[in-house]
PDB file of C-alpha atoms in Angstrom:
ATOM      1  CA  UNK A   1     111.868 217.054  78.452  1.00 64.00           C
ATOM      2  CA  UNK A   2     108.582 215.715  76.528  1.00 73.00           C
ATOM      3  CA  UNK A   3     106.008 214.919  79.880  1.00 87.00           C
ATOM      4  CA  UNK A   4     102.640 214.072  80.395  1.00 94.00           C
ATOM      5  CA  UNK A   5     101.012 216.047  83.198  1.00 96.00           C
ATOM      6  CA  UNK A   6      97.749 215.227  85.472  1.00 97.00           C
ATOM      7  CA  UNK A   7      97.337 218.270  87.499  1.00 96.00           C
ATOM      8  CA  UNK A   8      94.239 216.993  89.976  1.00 96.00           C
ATOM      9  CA  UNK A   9      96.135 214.202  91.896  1.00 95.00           C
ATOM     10  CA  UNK A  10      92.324 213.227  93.353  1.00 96.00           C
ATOM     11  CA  UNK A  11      89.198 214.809  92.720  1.00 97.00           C
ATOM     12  CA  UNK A  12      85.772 214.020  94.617  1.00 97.00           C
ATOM     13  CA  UNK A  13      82.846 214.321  93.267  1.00 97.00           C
ATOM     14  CA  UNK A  14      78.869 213.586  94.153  1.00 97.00           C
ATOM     15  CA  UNK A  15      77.038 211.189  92.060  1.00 97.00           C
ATOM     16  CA  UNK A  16      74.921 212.300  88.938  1.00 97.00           C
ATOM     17  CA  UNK A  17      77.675 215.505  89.119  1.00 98.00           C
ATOM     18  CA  UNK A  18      79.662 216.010  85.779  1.00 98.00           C
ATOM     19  CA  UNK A  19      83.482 214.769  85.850  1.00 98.00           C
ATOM     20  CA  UNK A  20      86.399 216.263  83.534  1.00 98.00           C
ATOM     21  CA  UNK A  21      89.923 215.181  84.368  1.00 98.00           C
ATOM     22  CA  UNK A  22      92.821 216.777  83.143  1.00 98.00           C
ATOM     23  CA  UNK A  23      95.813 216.062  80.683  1.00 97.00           C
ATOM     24  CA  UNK A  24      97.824 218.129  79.665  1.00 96.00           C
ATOM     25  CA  UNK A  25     101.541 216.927  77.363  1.00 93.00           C
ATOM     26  CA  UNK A  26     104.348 218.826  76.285  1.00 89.00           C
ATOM     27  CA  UNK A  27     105.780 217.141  72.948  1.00 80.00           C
ATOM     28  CA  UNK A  28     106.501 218.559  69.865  1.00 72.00           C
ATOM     29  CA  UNK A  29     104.558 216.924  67.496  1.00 76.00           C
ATOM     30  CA  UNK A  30     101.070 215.812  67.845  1.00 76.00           C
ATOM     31  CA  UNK A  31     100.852 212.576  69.568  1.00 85.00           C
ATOM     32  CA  UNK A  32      98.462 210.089  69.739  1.00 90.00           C
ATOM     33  CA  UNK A  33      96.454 210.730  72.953  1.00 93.00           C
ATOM     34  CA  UNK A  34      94.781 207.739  75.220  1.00 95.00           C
ATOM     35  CA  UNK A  35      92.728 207.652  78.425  1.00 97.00           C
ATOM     36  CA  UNK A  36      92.646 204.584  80.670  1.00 96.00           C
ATOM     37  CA  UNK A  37      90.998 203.666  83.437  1.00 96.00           C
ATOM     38  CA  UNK A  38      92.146 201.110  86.294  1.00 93.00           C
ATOM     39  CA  UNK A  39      90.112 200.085  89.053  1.00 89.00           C
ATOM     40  CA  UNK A  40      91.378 198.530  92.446  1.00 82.00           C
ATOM     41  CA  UNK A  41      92.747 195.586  91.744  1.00 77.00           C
ATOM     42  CA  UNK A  42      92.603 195.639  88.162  1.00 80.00           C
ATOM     43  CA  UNK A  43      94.487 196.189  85.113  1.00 83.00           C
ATOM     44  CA  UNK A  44      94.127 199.143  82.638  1.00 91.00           C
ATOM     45  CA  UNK A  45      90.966 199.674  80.501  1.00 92.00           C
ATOM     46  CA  UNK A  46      90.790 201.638  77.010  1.00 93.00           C
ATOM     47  CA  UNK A  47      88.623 204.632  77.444  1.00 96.00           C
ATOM     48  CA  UNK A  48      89.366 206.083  74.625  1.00 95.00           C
ATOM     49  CA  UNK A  49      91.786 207.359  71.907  1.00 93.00           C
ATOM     50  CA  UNK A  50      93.075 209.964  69.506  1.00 93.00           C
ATOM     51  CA  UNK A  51      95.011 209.346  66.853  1.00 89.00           C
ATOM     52  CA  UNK A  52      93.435 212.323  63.911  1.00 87.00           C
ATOM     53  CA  UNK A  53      90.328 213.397  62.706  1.00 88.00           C
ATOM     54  CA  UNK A  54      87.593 214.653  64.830  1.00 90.00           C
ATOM     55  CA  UNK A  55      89.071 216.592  68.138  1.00 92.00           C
ATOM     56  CA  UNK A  56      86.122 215.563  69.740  1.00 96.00           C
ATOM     57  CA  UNK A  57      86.597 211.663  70.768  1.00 96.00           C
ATOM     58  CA  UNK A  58      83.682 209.376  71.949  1.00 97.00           C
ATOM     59  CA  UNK A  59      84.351 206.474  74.346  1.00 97.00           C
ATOM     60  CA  UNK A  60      83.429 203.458  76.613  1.00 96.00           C
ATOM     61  CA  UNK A  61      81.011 203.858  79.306  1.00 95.00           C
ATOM     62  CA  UNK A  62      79.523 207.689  78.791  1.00 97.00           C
ATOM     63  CA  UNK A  63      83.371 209.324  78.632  1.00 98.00           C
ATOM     64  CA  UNK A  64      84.253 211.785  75.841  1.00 98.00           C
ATOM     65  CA  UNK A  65      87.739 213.827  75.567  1.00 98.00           C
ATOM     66  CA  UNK A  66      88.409 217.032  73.497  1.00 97.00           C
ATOM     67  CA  UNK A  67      91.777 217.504  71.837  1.00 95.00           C
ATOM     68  CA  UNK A  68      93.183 221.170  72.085  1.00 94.00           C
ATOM     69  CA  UNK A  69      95.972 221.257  70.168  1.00 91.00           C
ATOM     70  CA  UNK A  70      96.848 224.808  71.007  1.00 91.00           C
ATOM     71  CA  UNK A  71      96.380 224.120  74.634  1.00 93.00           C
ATOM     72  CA  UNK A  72      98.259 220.573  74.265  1.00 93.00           C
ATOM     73  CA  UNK A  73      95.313 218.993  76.173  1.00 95.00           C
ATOM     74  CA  UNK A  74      92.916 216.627  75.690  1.00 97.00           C
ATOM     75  CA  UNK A  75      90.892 216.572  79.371  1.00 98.00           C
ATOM     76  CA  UNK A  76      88.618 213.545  79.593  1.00 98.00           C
ATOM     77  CA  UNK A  77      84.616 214.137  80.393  1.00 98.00           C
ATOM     78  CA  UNK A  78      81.566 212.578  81.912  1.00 98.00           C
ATOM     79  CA  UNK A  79      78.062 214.071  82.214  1.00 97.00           C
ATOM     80  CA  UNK A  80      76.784 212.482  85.095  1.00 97.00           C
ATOM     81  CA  UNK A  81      78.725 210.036  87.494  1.00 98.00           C
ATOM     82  CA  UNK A  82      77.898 206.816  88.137  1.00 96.00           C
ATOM     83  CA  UNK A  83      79.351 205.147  91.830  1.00 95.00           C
ATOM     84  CA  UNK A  84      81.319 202.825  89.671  1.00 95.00           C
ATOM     85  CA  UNK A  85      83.286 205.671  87.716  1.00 96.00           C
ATOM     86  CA  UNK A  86      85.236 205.356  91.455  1.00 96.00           C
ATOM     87  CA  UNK A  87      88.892 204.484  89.459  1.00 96.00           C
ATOM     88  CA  UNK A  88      92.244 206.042  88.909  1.00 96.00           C
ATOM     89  CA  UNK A  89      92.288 207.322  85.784  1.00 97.00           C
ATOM     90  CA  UNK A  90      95.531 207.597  83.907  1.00 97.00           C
ATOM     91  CA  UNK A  91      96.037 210.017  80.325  1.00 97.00           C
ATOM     92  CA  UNK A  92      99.032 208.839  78.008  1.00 95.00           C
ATOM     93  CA  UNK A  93     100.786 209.937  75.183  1.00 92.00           C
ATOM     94  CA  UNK A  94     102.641 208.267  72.362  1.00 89.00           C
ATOM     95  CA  UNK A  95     105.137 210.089  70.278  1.00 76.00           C
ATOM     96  CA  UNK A  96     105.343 208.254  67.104  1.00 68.00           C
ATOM     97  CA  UNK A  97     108.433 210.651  66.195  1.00 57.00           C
ATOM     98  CA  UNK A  98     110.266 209.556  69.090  1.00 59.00           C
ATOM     99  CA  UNK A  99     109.277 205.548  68.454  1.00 68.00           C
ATOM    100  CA  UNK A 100     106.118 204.100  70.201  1.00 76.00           C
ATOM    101  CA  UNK A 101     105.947 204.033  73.613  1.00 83.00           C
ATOM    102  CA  UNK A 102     103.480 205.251  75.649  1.00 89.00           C
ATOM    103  CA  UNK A 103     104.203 207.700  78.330  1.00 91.00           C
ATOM    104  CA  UNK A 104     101.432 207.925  80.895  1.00 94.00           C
ATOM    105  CA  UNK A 105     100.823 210.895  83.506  1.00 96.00           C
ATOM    106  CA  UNK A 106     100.775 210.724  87.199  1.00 96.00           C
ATOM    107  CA  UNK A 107      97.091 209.906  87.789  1.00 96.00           C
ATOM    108  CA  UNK A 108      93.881 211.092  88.768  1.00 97.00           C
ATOM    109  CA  UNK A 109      91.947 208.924  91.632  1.00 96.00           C
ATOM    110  CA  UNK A 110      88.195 209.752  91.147  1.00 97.00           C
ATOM    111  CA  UNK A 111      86.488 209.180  94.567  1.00 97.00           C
ATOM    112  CA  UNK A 112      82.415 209.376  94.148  1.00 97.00           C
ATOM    113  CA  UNK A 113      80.059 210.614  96.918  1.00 96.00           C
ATOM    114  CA  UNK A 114      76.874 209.447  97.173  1.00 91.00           C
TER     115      UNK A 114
ATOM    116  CA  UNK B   1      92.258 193.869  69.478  1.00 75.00           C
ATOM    117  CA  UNK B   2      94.873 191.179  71.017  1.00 84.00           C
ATOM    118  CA  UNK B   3      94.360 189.602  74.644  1.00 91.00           C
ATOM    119  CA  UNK B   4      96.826 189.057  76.642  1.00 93.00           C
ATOM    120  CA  UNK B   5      97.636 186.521  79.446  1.00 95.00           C
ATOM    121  CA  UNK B   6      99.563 187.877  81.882  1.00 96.00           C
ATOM    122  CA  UNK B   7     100.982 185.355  84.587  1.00 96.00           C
ATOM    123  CA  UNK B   8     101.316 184.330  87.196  1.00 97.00           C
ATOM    124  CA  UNK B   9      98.634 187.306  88.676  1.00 95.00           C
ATOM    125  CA  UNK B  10     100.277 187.663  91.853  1.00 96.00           C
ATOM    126  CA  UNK B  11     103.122 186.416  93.755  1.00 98.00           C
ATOM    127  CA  UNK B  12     105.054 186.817  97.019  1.00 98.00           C
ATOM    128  CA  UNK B  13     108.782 186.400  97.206  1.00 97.00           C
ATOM    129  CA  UNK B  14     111.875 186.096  99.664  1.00 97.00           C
ATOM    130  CA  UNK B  15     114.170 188.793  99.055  1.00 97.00           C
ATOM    131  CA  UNK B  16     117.403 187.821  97.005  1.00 98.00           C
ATOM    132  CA  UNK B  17     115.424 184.992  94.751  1.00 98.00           C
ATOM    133  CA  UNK B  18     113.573 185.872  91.198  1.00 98.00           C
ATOM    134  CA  UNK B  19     110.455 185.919  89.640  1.00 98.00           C
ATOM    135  CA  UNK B  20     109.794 185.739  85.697  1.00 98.00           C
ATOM    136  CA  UNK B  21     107.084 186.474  84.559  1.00 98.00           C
ATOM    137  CA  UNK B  22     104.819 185.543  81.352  1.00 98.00           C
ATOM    138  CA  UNK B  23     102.617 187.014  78.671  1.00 97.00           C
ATOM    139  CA  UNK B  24     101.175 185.463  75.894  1.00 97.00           C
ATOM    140  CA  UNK B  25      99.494 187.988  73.104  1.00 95.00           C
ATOM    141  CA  UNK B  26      96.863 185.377  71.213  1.00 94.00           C
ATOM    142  CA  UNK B  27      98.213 186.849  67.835  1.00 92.00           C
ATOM    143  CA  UNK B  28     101.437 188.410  66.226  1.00 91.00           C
ATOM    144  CA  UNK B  29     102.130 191.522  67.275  1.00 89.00           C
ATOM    145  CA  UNK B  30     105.139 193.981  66.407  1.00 85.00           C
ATOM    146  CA  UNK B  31     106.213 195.068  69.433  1.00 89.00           C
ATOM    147  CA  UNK B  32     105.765 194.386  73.121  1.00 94.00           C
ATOM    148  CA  UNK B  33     106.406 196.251  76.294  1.00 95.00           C
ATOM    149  CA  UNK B  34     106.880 196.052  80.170  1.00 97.00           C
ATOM    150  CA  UNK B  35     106.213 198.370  82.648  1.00 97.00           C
ATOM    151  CA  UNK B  36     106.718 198.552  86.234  1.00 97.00           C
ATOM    152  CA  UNK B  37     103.551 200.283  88.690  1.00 95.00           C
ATOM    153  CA  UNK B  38     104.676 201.110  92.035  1.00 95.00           C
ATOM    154  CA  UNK B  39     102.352 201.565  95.240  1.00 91.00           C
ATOM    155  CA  UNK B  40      99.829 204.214  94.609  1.00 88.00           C
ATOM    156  CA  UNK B  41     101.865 205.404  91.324  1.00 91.00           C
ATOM    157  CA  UNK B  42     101.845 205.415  87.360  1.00 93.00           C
ATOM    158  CA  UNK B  43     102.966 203.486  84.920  1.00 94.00           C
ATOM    159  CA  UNK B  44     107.066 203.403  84.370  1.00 95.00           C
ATOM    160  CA  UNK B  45     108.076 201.954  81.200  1.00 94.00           C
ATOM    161  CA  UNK B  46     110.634 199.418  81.508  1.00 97.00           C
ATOM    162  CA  UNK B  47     111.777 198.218  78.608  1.00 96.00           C
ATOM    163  CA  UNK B  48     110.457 197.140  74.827  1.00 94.00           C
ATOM    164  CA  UNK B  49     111.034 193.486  74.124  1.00 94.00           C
ATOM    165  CA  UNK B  50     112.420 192.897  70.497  1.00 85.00           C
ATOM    166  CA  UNK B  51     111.996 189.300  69.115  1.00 86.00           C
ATOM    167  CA  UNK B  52     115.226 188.057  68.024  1.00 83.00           C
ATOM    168  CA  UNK B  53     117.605 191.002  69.692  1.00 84.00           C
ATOM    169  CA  UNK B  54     118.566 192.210  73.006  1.00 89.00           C
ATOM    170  CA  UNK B  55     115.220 194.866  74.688  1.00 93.00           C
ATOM    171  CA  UNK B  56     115.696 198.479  74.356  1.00 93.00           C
ATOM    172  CA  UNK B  57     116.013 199.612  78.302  1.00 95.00           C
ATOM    173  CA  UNK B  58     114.396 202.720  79.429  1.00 94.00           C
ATOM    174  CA  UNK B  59     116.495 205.310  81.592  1.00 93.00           C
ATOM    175  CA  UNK B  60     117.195 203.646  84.800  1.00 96.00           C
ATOM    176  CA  UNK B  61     116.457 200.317  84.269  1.00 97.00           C
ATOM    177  CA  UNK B  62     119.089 197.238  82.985  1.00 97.00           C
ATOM    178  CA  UNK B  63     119.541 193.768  81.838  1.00 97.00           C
ATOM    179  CA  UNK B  64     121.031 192.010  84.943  1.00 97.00           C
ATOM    180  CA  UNK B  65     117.893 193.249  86.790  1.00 98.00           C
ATOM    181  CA  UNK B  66     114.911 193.155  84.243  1.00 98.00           C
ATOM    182  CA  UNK B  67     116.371 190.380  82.124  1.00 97.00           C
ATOM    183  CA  UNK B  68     113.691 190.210  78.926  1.00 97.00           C
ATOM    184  CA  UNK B  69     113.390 187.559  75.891  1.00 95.00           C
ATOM    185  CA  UNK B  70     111.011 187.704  73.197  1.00 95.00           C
ATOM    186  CA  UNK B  71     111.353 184.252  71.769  1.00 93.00           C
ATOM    187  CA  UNK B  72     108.760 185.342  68.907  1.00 93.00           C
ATOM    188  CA  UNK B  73     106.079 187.298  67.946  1.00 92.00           C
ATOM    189  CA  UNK B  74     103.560 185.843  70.385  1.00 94.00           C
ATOM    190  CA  UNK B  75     105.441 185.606  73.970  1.00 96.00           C
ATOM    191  CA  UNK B  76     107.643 187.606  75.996  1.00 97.00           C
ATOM    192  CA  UNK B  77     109.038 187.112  79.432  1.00 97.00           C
ATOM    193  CA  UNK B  78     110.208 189.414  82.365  1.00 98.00           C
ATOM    194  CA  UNK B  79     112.461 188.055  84.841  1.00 98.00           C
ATOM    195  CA  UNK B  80     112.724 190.611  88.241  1.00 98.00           C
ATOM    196  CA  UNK B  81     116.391 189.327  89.531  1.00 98.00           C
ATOM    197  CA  UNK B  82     117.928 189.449  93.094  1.00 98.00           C
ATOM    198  CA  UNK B  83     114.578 191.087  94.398  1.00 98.00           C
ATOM    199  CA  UNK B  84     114.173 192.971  97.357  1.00 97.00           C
ATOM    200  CA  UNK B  85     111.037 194.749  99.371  1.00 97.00           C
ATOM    201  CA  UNK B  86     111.420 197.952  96.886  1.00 97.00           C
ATOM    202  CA  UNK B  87     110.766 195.579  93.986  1.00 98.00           C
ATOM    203  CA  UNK B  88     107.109 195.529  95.149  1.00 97.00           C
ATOM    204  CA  UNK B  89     105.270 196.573  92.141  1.00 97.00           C
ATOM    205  CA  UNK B  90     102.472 196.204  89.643  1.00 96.00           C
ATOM    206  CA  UNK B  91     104.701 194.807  86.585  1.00 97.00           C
ATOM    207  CA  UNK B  92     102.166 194.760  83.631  1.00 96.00           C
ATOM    208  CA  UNK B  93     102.804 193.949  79.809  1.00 96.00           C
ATOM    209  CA  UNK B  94     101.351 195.888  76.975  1.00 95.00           C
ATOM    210  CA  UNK B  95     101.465 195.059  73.140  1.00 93.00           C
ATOM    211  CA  UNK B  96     101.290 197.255  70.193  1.00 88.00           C
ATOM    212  CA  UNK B  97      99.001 196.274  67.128  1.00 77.00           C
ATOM    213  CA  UNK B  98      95.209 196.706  66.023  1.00 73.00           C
ATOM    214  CA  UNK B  99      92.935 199.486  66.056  1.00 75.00           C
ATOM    215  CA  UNK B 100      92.820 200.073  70.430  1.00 74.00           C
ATOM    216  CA  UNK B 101      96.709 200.577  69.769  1.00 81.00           C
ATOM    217  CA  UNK B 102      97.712 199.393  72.909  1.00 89.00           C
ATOM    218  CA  UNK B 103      96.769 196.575  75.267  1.00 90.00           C
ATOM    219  CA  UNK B 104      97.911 195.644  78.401  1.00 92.00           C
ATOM    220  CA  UNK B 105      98.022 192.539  80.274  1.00 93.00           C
ATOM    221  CA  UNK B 106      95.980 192.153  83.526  1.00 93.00           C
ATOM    222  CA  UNK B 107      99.311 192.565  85.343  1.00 95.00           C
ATOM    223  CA  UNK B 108     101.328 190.730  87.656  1.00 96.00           C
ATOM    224  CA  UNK B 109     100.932 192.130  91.960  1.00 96.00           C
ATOM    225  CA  UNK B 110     104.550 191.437  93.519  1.00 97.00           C
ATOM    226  CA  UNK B 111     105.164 191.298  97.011  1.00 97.00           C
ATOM    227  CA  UNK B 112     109.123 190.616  98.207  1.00 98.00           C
ATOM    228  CA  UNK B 113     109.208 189.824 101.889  1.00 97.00           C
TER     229      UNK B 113
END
């Protein structure tokens, strides 16, 4: 069955530290990869995307993702962590073959120490 | 990208009554979509609303609860039917078009007592 998987369910980590979440799909065709973010409360936020080109995907607020196509990843990145980084953070996956809709992982809740 | 309005923002309900909910992309789009957050979970798609035919129901869901229209290529509704305490969800909308892909509405908070 074509999934999205977030392995880290929550990850901690101390401000100014570096951040990379996890996203792993199994589909197969290349899909078009996204990262969102939603903070309490709130709805989702565009991070970023991948549709072709480049593997290596710039986005809002100091996040960058890496497509792997032979490791069917694309794990979101941050250098340094900023208090307000404090989200859940959610990787999807649409499969144009199959029709478009997205399919969106578990979750990762990103919890930042000062 | 569009914007959507998503309302009403939040609600709470008696159990057995109905809530429909609104969202109103501020250009055409192709296609639209509802999904369904519970408590401290992910997204779960619902349904795609087609304008002018019956929505396409995802694996577990159906019409008599979810009832969708999609009047045109601007507006959709979803109705939650007959609700009860495990309808508490996050129900957000989400449209299709322009270069971000997807966009969601700012979703709708459900409580049924």
């Amino acid at each position: 069955a074509q999934s999205v998987t977030q392995p880290d369910i929550h990850i901690t980590v101390s401000e100014g530290a570096s951040l990379e979440l996890r996203c792993n799909y199994s589909y197969g065709a290349t899909p078009y990869l996204f990262w969102y973010v939603q903070s309490p409360g709130q709805g989702l936020q565009l991070l970023l995307k991948y549709f072709s080109g480049d593997t290596l995907v710039q986005g809002i607020k100091g996040f960058e993702a890496e497509f792997k196509r032979s490791q069917s990843s694309f794990n979101l990145r941050k250098p340094s962590v900023h208090w307000s980084d404090a989200a859940e953070y959610f990787c999807a996956v649409d499969v144009k073959a199959a029709g478009n809709k997205l399919t969106f992982g578990g979750g990762t809740r990103v919890l930042v120490k000062p | 990208s569009a914007v959507i309005s998503q309302k009403p923002s939040r609600d709470i309900c008696q159990r057995g009554t109905s809530l429909t909910i609104q969202c109103q992309v501020d250009s055409q789009v192709t296609m639209m979509f509802w999904y369904r957050q519970q408590p401290g979970q992910s997204l779960t798609l619902i349904a795609t609303a087609n304008q002018g035919s019956e929505a396409t129901y995802e694996s577990g869901f159906v019409i008599d609860k979810f009832p969708i229209s999609r009047p045109n290529l601007t507006f959709s509704t979803l109705t939650v039917s007959n609700m009860s305490p495990e309808d508490s969800s996050i129900y957000l909308c989400s449209s299709l078009g322009g270069s971000d892909g997807y966009t969601f509405g700012s979703g709708t908070r459900l409580t049924v007592v």
